[in-house]
Short mmCIF file of C-alpha atoms in Angstrom, two decimals:
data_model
loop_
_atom_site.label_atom_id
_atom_site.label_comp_id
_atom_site.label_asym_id
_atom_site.label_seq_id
_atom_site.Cartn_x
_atom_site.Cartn_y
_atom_site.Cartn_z
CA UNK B 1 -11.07 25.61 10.21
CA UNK B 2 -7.35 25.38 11.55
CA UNK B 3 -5.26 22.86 9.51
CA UNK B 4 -1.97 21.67 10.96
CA UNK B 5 0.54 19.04 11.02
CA UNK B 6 0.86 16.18 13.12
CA UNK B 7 4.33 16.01 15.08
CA UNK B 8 3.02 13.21 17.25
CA UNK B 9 6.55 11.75 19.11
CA UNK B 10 4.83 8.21 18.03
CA UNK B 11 4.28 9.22 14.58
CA UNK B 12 7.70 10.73 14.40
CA UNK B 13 9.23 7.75 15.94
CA UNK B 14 8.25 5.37 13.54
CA UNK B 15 8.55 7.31 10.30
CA UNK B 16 12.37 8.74 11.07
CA UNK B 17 13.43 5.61 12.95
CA UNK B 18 12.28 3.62 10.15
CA UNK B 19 14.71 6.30 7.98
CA UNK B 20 17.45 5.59 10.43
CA UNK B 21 17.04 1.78 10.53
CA UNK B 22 17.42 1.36 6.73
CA UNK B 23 20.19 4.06 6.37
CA UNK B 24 22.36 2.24 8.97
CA UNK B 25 21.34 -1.23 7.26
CA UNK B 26 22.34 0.01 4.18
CA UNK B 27 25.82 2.43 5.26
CA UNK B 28 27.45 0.96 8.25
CA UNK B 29 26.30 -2.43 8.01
CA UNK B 30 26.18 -3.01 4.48
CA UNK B 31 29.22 -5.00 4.63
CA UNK B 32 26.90 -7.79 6.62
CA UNK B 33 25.08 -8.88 3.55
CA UNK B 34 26.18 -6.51 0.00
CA UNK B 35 27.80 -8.77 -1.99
CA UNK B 36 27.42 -7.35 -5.99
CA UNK B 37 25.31 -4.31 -4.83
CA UNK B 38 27.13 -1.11 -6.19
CA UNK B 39 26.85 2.42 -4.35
CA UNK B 40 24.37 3.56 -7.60
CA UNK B 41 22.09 0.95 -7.47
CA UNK B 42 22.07 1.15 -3.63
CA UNK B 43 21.72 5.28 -3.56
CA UNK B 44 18.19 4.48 -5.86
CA UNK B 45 16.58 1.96 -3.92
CA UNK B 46 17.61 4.77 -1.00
CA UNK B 47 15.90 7.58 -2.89
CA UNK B 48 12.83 5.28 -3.40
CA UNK B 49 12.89 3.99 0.19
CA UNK B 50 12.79 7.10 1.75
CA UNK B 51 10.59 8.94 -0.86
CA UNK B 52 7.68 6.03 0.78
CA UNK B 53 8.52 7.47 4.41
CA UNK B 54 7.99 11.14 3.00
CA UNK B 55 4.87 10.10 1.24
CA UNK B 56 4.01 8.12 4.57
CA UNK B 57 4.07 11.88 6.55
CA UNK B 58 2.30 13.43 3.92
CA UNK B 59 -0.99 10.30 4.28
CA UNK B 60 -0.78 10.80 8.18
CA UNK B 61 0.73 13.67 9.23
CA UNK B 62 -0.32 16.17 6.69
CA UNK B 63 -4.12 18.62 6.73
CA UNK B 64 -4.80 15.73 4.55
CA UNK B 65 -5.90 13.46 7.69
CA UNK B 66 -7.46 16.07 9.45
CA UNK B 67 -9.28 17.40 5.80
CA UNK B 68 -10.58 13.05 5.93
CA UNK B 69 -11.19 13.41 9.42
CA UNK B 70 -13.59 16.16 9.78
CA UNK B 71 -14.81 17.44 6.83
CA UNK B 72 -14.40 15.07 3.40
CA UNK B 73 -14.94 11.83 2.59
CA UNK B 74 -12.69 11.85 -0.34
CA UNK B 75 -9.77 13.42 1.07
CA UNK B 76 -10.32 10.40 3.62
CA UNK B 77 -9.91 7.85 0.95
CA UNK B 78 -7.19 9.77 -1.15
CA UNK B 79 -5.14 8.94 2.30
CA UNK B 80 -5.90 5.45 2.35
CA UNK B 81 -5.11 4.69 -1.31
CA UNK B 82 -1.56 6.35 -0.31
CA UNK B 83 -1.21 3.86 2.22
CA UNK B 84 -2.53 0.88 0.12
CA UNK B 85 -0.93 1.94 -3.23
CA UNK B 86 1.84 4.49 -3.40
CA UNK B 87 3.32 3.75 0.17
CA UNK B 88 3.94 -0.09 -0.08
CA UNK B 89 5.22 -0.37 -3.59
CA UNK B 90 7.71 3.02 -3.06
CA UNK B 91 8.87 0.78 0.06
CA UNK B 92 9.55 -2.21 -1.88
CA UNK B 93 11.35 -1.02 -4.78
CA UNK B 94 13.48 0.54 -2.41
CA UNK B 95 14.33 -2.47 -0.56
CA UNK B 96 17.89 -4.15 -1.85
CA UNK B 97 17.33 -7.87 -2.78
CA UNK B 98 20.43 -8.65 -1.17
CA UNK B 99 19.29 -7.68 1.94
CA UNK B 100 16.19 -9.05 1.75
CA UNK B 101 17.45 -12.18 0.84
CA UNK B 102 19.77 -11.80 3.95
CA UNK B 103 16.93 -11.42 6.26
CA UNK B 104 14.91 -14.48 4.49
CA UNK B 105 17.90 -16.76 5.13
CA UNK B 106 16.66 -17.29 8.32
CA UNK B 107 14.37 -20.40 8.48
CA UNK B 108 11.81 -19.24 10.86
CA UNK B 109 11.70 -15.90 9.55
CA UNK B 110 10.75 -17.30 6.42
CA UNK B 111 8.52 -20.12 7.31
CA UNK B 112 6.24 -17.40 8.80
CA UNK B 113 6.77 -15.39 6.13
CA UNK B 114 6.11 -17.52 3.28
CA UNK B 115 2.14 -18.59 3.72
CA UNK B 116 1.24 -14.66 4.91
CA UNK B 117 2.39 -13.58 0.73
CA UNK B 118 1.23 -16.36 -0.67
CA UNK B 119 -1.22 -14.62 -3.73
CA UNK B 120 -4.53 -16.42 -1.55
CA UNK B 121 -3.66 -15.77 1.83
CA UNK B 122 -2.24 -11.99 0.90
CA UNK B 123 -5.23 -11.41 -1.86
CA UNK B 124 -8.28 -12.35 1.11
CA UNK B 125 -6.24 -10.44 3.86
CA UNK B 126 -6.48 -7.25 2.15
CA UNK B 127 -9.83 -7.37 0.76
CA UNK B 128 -11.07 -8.52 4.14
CA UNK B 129 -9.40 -5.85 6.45
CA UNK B 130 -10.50 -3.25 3.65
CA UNK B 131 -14.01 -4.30 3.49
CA UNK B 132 -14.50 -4.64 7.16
CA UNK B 133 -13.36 -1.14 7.93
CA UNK B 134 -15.57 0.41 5.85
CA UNK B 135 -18.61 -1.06 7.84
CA UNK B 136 -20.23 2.37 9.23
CA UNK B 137 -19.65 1.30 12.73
CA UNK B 138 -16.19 0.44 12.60
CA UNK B 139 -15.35 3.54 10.48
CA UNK B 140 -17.36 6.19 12.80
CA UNK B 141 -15.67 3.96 15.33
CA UNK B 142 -12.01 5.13 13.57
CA UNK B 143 -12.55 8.59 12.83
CA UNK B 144 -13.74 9.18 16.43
CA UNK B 145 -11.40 7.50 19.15
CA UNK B 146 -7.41 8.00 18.01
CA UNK B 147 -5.99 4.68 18.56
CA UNK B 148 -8.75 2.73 16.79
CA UNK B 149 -7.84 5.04 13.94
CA UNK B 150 -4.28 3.95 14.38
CA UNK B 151 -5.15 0.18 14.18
CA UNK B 152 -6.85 0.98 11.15
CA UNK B 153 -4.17 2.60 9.34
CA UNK B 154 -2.21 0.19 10.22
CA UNK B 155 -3.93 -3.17 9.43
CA UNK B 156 -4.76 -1.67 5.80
CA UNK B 157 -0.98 -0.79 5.35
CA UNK B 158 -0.15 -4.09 7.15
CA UNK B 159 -2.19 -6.20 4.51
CA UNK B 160 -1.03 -4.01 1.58
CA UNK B 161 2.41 -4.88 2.10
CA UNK B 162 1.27 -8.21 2.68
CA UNK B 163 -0.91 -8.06 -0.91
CA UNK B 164 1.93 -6.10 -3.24
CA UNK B 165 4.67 -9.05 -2.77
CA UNK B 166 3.34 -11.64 -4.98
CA UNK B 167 3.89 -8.47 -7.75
CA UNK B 168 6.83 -6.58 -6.28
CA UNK B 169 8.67 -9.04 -4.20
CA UNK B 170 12.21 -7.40 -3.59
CA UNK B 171 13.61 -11.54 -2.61
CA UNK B 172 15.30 -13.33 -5.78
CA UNK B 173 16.41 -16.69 -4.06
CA UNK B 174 13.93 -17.11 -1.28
CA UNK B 175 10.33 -15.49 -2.33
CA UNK B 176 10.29 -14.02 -5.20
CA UNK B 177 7.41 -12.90 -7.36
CA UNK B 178 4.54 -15.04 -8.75
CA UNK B 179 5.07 -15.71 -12.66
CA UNK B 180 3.50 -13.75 -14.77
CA UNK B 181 0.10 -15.65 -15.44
CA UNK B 182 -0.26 -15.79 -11.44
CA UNK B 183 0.61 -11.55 -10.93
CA UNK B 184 -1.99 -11.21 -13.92
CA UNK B 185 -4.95 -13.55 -12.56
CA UNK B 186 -4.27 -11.89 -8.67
CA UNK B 187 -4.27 -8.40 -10.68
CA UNK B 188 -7.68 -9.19 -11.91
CA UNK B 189 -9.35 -11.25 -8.61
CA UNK B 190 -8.05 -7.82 -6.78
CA UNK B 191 -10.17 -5.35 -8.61
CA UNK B 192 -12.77 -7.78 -8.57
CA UNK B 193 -11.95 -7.84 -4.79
CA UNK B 194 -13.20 -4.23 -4.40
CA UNK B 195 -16.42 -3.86 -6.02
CA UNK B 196 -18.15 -4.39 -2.91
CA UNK B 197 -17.12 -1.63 -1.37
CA UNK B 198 -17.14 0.64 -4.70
CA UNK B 199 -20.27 -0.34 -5.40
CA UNK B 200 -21.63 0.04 -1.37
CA UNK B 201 -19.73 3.66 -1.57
CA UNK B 202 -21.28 4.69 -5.37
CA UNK B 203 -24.61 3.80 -5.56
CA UNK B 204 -25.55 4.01 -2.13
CA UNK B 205 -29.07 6.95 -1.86
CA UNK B 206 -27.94 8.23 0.94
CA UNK B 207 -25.06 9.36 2.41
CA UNK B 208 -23.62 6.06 4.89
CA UNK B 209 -21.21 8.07 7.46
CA UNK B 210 -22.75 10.17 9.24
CA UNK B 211 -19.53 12.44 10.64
CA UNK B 212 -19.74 13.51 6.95
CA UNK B 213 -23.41 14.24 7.33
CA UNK B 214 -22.87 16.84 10.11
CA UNK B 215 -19.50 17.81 8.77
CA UNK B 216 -19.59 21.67 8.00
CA UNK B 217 -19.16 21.88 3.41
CA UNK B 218 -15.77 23.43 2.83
CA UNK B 219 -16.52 23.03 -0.78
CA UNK B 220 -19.27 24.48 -1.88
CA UNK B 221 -21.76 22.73 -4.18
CA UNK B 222 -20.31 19.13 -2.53
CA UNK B 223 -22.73 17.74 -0.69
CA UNK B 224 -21.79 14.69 1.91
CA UNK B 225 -23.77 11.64 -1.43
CA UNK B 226 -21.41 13.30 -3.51
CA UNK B 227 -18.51 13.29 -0.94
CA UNK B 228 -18.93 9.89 -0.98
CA UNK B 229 -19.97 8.71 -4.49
CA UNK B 230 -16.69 10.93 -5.25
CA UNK B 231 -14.39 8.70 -3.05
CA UNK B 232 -15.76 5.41 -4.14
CA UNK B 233 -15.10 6.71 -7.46
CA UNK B 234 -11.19 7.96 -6.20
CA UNK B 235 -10.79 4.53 -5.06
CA UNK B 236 -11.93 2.81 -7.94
CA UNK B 237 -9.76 4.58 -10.42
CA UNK B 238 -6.52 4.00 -8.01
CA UNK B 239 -7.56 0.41 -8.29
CA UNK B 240 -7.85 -0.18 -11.80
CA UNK B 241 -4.91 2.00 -12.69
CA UNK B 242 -2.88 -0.63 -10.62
CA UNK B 243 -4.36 -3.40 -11.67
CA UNK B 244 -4.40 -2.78 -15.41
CA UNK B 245 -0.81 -1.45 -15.59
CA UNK B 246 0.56 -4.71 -13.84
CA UNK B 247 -1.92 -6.82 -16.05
CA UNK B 248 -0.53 -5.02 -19.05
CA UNK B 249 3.15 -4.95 -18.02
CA UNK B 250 2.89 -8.64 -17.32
CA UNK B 251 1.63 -9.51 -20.72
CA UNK B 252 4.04 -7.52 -22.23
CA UNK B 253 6.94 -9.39 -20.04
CA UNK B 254 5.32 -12.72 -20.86
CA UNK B 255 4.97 -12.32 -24.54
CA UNK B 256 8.91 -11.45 -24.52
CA UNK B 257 9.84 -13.48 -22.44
CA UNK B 258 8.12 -16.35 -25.02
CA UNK B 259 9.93 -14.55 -27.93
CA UNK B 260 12.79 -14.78 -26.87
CA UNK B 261 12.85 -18.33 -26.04
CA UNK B 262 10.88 -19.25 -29.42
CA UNK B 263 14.03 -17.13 -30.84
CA UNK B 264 16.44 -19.35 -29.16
CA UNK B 265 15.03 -22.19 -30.00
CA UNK B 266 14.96 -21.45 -33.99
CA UNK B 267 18.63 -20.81 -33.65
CA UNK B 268 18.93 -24.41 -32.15
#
């Protein structure tokens, strides 16, 4: 087994140019729409911002893909919960409101926008393109022909950004968040969302893909059922850690947020 990293010039081009792009929006051109961001709050959205693009490499570029590609399940779906979990929310609480507002001042842009984050459209989109690619054809189809693999990655991070703004919209005056009773219903309807494909990966009697079939066992004593029921299981957790930690921070928020306007009104 020879493990490597990927230094595609595609790959490349996309993760550092998207580096480049924000680090020019952000230095050079900040002037065009900073108003009341300081240089602190700026060099922490930065941090975060390019701490997703690191974390990005690691999903795609790393053993890691070629570990999910060849050999384990689970490594397989640790990468995709980077891309639908960590990835996506590192990139949007690095993304300055201001300029995200900026960019959202254009009508068009944000007529498109608008209906493709709305909690529905966002919710379905993601559990759609999730479920669909882990139909045995479509996912042999993946692991075995490079671009298809590419569309894949791409279309789950796609809808994961998509899914993640009704909870961690960076836009203040143009799309912001959904209030707190909306993030914590979509929170719930979300995990709900997966259980298909849990439940089609974890109690499943046989093992469904069969490139982990024939795949040689790295690890001894892991067998490709227990490859899988592992993953589903990987997934699962990923999913209700999210879920429950925005359902819990939300009711925490809420419940504040009512104190302190019960509190405001006995002082009236």
């Amino acid at each position: 087994m020879q493990l490597h990293w990927h230094t595609e010039p595609f790959l490349l081009i996309v993760l550092l140019g998207s580096s480049w792009l924000y680090s020019i929006f952000t230095g050079p051109l900040k002037h065009l729409w900073a108003r009341s961001s300081t240089p602190a709050e700026l060099r922490k959205k930065a941090y975060c911002f390019h701490a997703s693009v690191i974390v990005a490499y690691l999903a795609v570029g790393s053993p890691l893909d070629q570990l999910g590609e060849d050999y384990l399940f689970f490594m397989h779906m640790i990468q995709h919960m980077l891309l639908v979990y960590i990835i996506p929310i590192l990139f949007y609480i690095g993304m300055p409101t201001e300029l995200v507002d900026h960019v959202l001042n254009n009508r068009i842009i944000r007529s498109v926008w608008r209906p493709l984050v709305h909690p529905v459209t966002a919710g379905l989109l993601f559990c759609l393109v999730y479920t669909i690619w882990h139909v045995p054809t479509l996912y042999e189809l993946a692991l075995h022909n490079k671009p298809i693999h590419i569309l894949e990655h791409g279309t789950m991070f796609g809808t994961a950004v998509l899914m993640w703004w009704p909870i961690f919209s960076p836009s203040e005056a143009h799309i912001p968040k959904s209030s707190y009773g909306v993030q914590i219903l979509y929170a719930f309807l979300l995990m709900v969302g997966q259980l298909p494909v849990f439940a089609f990966l974890s109690f499943a009697n046989v093992a469904i893909y069969d490139t982990y079939v024939w795949a040689p066992r790295i690890i001894p004593g892991l067998d490709a059922l227990n490859d899988q029921v592992l993953g589903g299981i990987i997934m699962k957790v990923f999913n209700m850690v999210a879920s429950l930690s925005i359902i819990s921070t939300c009711f925490y928020k809420w419940a504040a947020k009512d104190g302190e306007f019960a509190g405001m009104q006995t002082e009236v």
